């Protein structure tokens, strides 16, 4: 079974721009969660989608948004980029239940200049 | 609130045993996970505990005490490739909450 895939792997943007990141979950997984990882803060939860609905949301500003499609693929968007948005963005998928193990994709390394 | 604590860094010798501790305070409890993350790579799943006790998986074992809000990851017969960050994560009534990770360096 193929793992979680994320595109692009690396991205360089300038302040004020917007960016869209994509995540394809493991086949059969319906839940997709997004995390931001920085050296100082560790892994922080952004949001979770299940069956095209946002099920949970972390404490990030409204500039961070996401969506999920009927095939469970998910995208996240960050508008009006700030320098502090430079981070590794990780997507994780799980099958369904509250306690299911999450499997991570390789991440997208975003650098904001 | 929710809080997960684990040591920032540890160093151990090849062939030895190391124990990485994790203490947590969360609203509700639906399981504790350990992940391994090599530099520049994604976290990979190591273990899951939901009941008290020890779960053994090859060279890795994980222990949970729900009453104490405590877990540890035990790595035996350390190898150089075990040098990585180890992340403790707890699922309570909210999505998975991660500790900041313990960076383990294995030296010869």
CSV table of C-alpha atoms in Angstrom, one decimal:
chain,number,residue,atom,x,y,z
A,1,UNK,CA,0.0,0.0,0.0
A,2,UNK,CA,1.4,3.4,-0.9
A,3,UNK,CA,2.1,5.8,1.9
A,4,UNK,CA,1.0,9.3,2.5
A,5,UNK,CA,2.2,11.6,-0.2
A,6,UNK,CA,2.7,15.4,-0.1
A,7,UNK,CA,3.4,17.9,-2.8
A,8,UNK,CA,5.4,19.9,-3.3
A,9,UNK,CA,8.3,18.8,-1.1
A,10,UNK,CA,10.0,22.2,-1.0
A,11,UNK,CA,8.7,25.7,-1.6
A,12,UNK,CA,10.1,29.2,-1.4
A,13,UNK,CA,7.7,32.1,-1.2
A,14,UNK,CA,8.0,35.8,-0.2
A,15,UNK,CA,6.0,37.6,2.4
A,16,UNK,CA,2.5,38.5,1.4
A,17,UNK,CA,2.1,35.6,-1.1
A,18,UNK,CA,-0.2,32.7,-0.6
A,19,UNK,CA,0.6,29.0,-0.9
A,20,UNK,CA,-1.4,25.8,-1.4
A,21,UNK,CA,0.0,22.4,-0.2
A,22,UNK,CA,-1.5,19.0,-1.2
A,23,UNK,CA,-1.8,15.7,0.7
A,24,UNK,CA,-2.9,12.3,-0.6
A,25,UNK,CA,-3.7,9.9,2.3
A,26,UNK,CA,-3.1,6.2,2.4
A,27,UNK,CA,-5.8,4.4,0.3
A,28,UNK,CA,-8.9,3.8,2.4
A,29,UNK,CA,-8.0,6.4,5.0
A,30,UNK,CA,-10.7,9.0,5.4
A,31,UNK,CA,-9.1,11.3,8.1
A,32,UNK,CA,-6.4,13.8,7.2
A,33,UNK,CA,-4.7,16.0,9.8
A,34,UNK,CA,-2.3,18.8,9.2
A,35,UNK,CA,0.6,19.9,11.5
A,36,UNK,CA,3.1,22.6,11.5
A,37,UNK,CA,6.6,21.7,12.8
A,38,UNK,CA,9.2,24.3,13.8
A,39,UNK,CA,12.3,23.9,15.9
A,40,UNK,CA,11.0,26.0,18.7
A,41,UNK,CA,7.4,24.8,19.0
A,42,UNK,CA,7.6,21.2,17.8
A,43,UNK,CA,4.6,19.7,16.1
A,44,UNK,CA,1.4,21.8,16.3
A,45,UNK,CA,-2.0,20.7,15.2
A,46,UNK,CA,-3.6,22.8,12.4
A,47,UNK,CA,-6.8,21.0,11.5
A,48,UNK,CA,-8.3,17.6,10.8
A,49,UNK,CA,-10.7,16.7,8.0
A,50,UNK,CA,-12.9,13.6,7.8
A,51,UNK,CA,-15.3,12.9,4.9
A,52,UNK,CA,-14.8,16.4,3.5
A,53,UNK,CA,-15.7,18.1,6.8
A,54,UNK,CA,-13.4,19.9,9.2
A,55,UNK,CA,-13.7,17.9,12.4
A,56,UNK,CA,-11.2,19.7,14.6
A,57,UNK,CA,-9.2,22.9,14.4
A,58,UNK,CA,-6.0,24.1,16.2
A,59,UNK,CA,-5.1,27.6,17.4
A,60,UNK,CA,-3.9,29.1,14.2
A,61,UNK,CA,-5.1,32.4,12.6
A,62,UNK,CA,-7.7,32.4,9.8
A,63,UNK,CA,-4.9,32.8,7.2
A,64,UNK,CA,-4.6,29.0,7.5
A,65,UNK,CA,-7.3,27.1,5.9
A,66,UNK,CA,-7.9,23.7,4.4
A,67,UNK,CA,-10.3,21.4,2.6
A,68,UNK,CA,-10.8,17.8,1.8
A,69,UNK,CA,-12.1,16.3,-1.5
A,70,UNK,CA,-14.4,13.4,-2.0
A,71,UNK,CA,-11.4,11.1,-2.7
A,72,UNK,CA,-10.0,12.1,0.7
A,73,UNK,CA,-7.2,14.1,-0.8
A,74,UNK,CA,-6.7,17.3,1.2
A,75,UNK,CA,-5.2,20.7,0.6
A,76,UNK,CA,-4.2,23.4,3.0
A,77,UNK,CA,-3.8,27.1,2.1
A,78,UNK,CA,-1.9,29.8,3.8
A,79,UNK,CA,-2.6,33.4,2.7
A,80,UNK,CA,-0.6,36.6,3.3
A,81,UNK,CA,2.5,34.6,4.2
A,82,UNK,CA,4.6,35.9,7.1
A,83,UNK,CA,8.3,35.0,7.9
A,84,UNK,CA,7.1,33.0,10.9
A,85,UNK,CA,5.2,30.7,8.6
A,86,UNK,CA,8.5,29.1,7.6
A,87,UNK,CA,8.2,25.5,8.8
A,88,UNK,CA,7.8,21.9,7.8
A,89,UNK,CA,4.1,21.2,7.1
A,90,UNK,CA,3.2,17.6,7.8
A,91,UNK,CA,0.1,15.8,6.8
A,92,UNK,CA,-1.0,12.6,8.5
A,93,UNK,CA,-3.8,10.1,7.6
A,94,UNK,CA,-5.7,7.6,9.7
A,95,UNK,CA,-8.6,5.3,8.9
A,96,UNK,CA,-11.4,6.5,11.0
A,97,UNK,CA,-11.7,6.2,14.7
A,98,UNK,CA,-10.6,8.5,17.5
A,99,UNK,CA,-7.8,6.3,18.4
A,100,UNK,CA,-6.4,5.2,15.1
A,101,UNK,CA,-2.7,5.5,14.5
A,102,UNK,CA,-1.8,8.5,12.3
A,103,UNK,CA,0.8,7.9,9.5
A,104,UNK,CA,2.7,10.9,8.3
A,105,UNK,CA,3.7,12.0,4.8
A,106,UNK,CA,7.2,13.3,4.1
A,107,UNK,CA,6.2,17.0,4.6
A,108,UNK,CA,6.5,20.2,2.7
A,109,UNK,CA,9.3,22.4,3.7
A,110,UNK,CA,8.1,26.0,3.3
A,111,UNK,CA,10.5,28.9,3.4
A,112,UNK,CA,9.2,32.5,3.5
A,113,UNK,CA,11.6,35.2,2.5
B,1,UNK,CA,-5.0,22.6,29.6
B,2,UNK,CA,-2.9,20.0,27.9
B,3,UNK,CA,0.8,19.6,28.5
B,4,UNK,CA,3.3,17.0,27.5
B,5,UNK,CA,6.8,17.0,28.9
B,6,UNK,CA,9.8,15.0,27.8
B,7,UNK,CA,13.6,15.7,28.1
B,8,UNK,CA,15.0,17.8,25.3
B,9,UNK,CA,18.2,15.8,24.7
B,10,UNK,CA,19.8,12.5,25.7
B,11,UNK,CA,23.0,10.8,24.8
B,12,UNK,CA,23.7,7.0,25.1
B,13,UNK,CA,26.3,4.6,24.0
B,14,UNK,CA,26.0,2.1,21.2
B,15,UNK,CA,24.8,-1.3,22.6
B,16,UNK,CA,23.4,0.2,25.7
B,17,UNK,CA,19.8,0.7,26.9
B,18,UNK,CA,18.1,4.1,27.1
B,19,UNK,CA,14.8,5.1,28.7
B,20,UNK,CA,13.0,8.2,27.4
B,21,UNK,CA,10.3,9.5,29.8
B,22,UNK,CA,7.1,11.4,29.0
B,23,UNK,CA,4.7,12.9,31.4
B,24,UNK,CA,1.3,14.3,30.3
B,25,UNK,CA,-1.8,16.2,31.5
B,26,UNK,CA,-4.7,16.0,29.1
B,27,UNK,CA,-8.4,16.3,29.0
B,28,UNK,CA,-9.6,12.7,28.6
B,29,UNK,CA,-7.3,9.9,27.5
B,30,UNK,CA,-7.7,7.8,24.4
B,31,UNK,CA,-4.1,6.5,24.0
B,32,UNK,CA,-0.5,7.5,23.9
B,33,UNK,CA,1.8,7.2,20.9
B,34,UNK,CA,5.5,7.2,20.3
B,35,UNK,CA,7.0,8.3,17.0
B,36,UNK,CA,10.6,8.4,15.8
B,37,UNK,CA,11.7,11.2,13.6
B,38,UNK,CA,15.1,11.3,11.8
B,39,UNK,CA,16.4,14.7,10.9
B,40,UNK,CA,14.7,16.1,7.8
B,41,UNK,CA,12.2,13.2,7.7
B,42,UNK,CA,8.6,12.6,8.7
B,43,UNK,CA,7.7,11.0,12.0
B,44,UNK,CA,7.2,7.2,11.9
B,45,UNK,CA,5.0,5.3,14.2
B,46,UNK,CA,6.7,3.2,16.9
B,47,UNK,CA,4.1,2.2,19.5
B,48,UNK,CA,0.7,2.8,20.9
B,49,UNK,CA,-0.5,2.3,24.6
B,50,UNK,CA,-4.0,2.7,25.8
B,51,UNK,CA,-3.9,0.3,28.8
B,52,UNK,CA,-1.5,0.3,31.7
B,53,UNK,CA,1.6,-1.8,31.3
B,54,UNK,CA,4.4,-2.7,28.9
B,55,UNK,CA,4.1,-3.2,25.2
B,56,UNK,CA,7.2,-4.8,23.6
B,57,UNK,CA,8.1,-4.7,20.0
B,58,UNK,CA,11.5,-6.0,19.2
B,59,UNK,CA,14.2,-3.7,20.6
B,60,UNK,CA,11.6,-1.1,21.5
B,61,UNK,CA,9.2,-1.2,24.5
B,62,UNK,CA,6.7,1.3,25.7
B,63,UNK,CA,5.2,1.6,29.2
B,64,UNK,CA,2.1,3.4,30.3
B,65,UNK,CA,0.7,4.4,33.7
B,66,UNK,CA,-2.5,6.3,33.3
B,67,UNK,CA,-2.9,7.1,37.0
B,68,UNK,CA,0.5,8.8,37.0
B,69,UNK,CA,0.2,10.4,33.6
B,70,UNK,CA,3.5,8.8,32.7
B,71,UNK,CA,5.0,6.8,29.9
B,72,UNK,CA,8.4,5.7,28.8
B,73,UNK,CA,10.0,4.4,25.7
B,74,UNK,CA,12.8,1.9,26.2
B,75,UNK,CA,15.3,1.2,23.5
B,76,UNK,CA,17.6,-1.8,23.9
B,77,UNK,CA,20.8,-2.7,22.1
B,78,UNK,CA,21.2,0.8,20.8
B,79,UNK,CA,22.5,1.2,17.3
B,80,UNK,CA,23.8,4.3,15.6
B,81,UNK,CA,20.7,4.5,13.4
B,82,UNK,CA,18.6,5.0,16.5
B,83,UNK,CA,20.0,8.6,16.7
B,84,UNK,CA,16.8,10.6,16.1
B,85,UNK,CA,14.1,12.6,17.9
B,86,UNK,CA,11.4,10.6,19.8
B,87,UNK,CA,8.0,12.2,20.0
B,88,UNK,CA,5.5,11.4,22.7
B,89,UNK,CA,1.9,12.2,21.6
B,90,UNK,CA,-1.4,11.9,23.6
B,91,UNK,CA,-4.9,11.6,22.2
B,92,UNK,CA,-7.4,13.0,24.7
B,93,UNK,CA,-10.7,14.6,23.9
B,94,UNK,CA,-9.0,16.6,21.3
B,95,UNK,CA,-6.7,15.7,18.4
B,96,UNK,CA,-3.3,14.3,19.0
B,97,UNK,CA,-1.1,16.6,21.1
B,98,UNK,CA,2.7,16.2,20.7
B,99,UNK,CA,5.5,16.8,23.1
B,100,UNK,CA,8.5,18.7,21.7
B,101,UNK,CA,10.5,15.6,21.3
B,102,UNK,CA,13.6,14.1,22.8
B,103,UNK,CA,16.7,14.2,20.6
B,104,UNK,CA,18.7,11.0,21.2
B,105,UNK,CA,22.3,10.9,20.2
B,106,UNK,CA,23.9,7.4,20.1
B,107,UNK,CA,27.7,7.5,20.4
B,108,UNK,CA,30.3,4.8,19.8
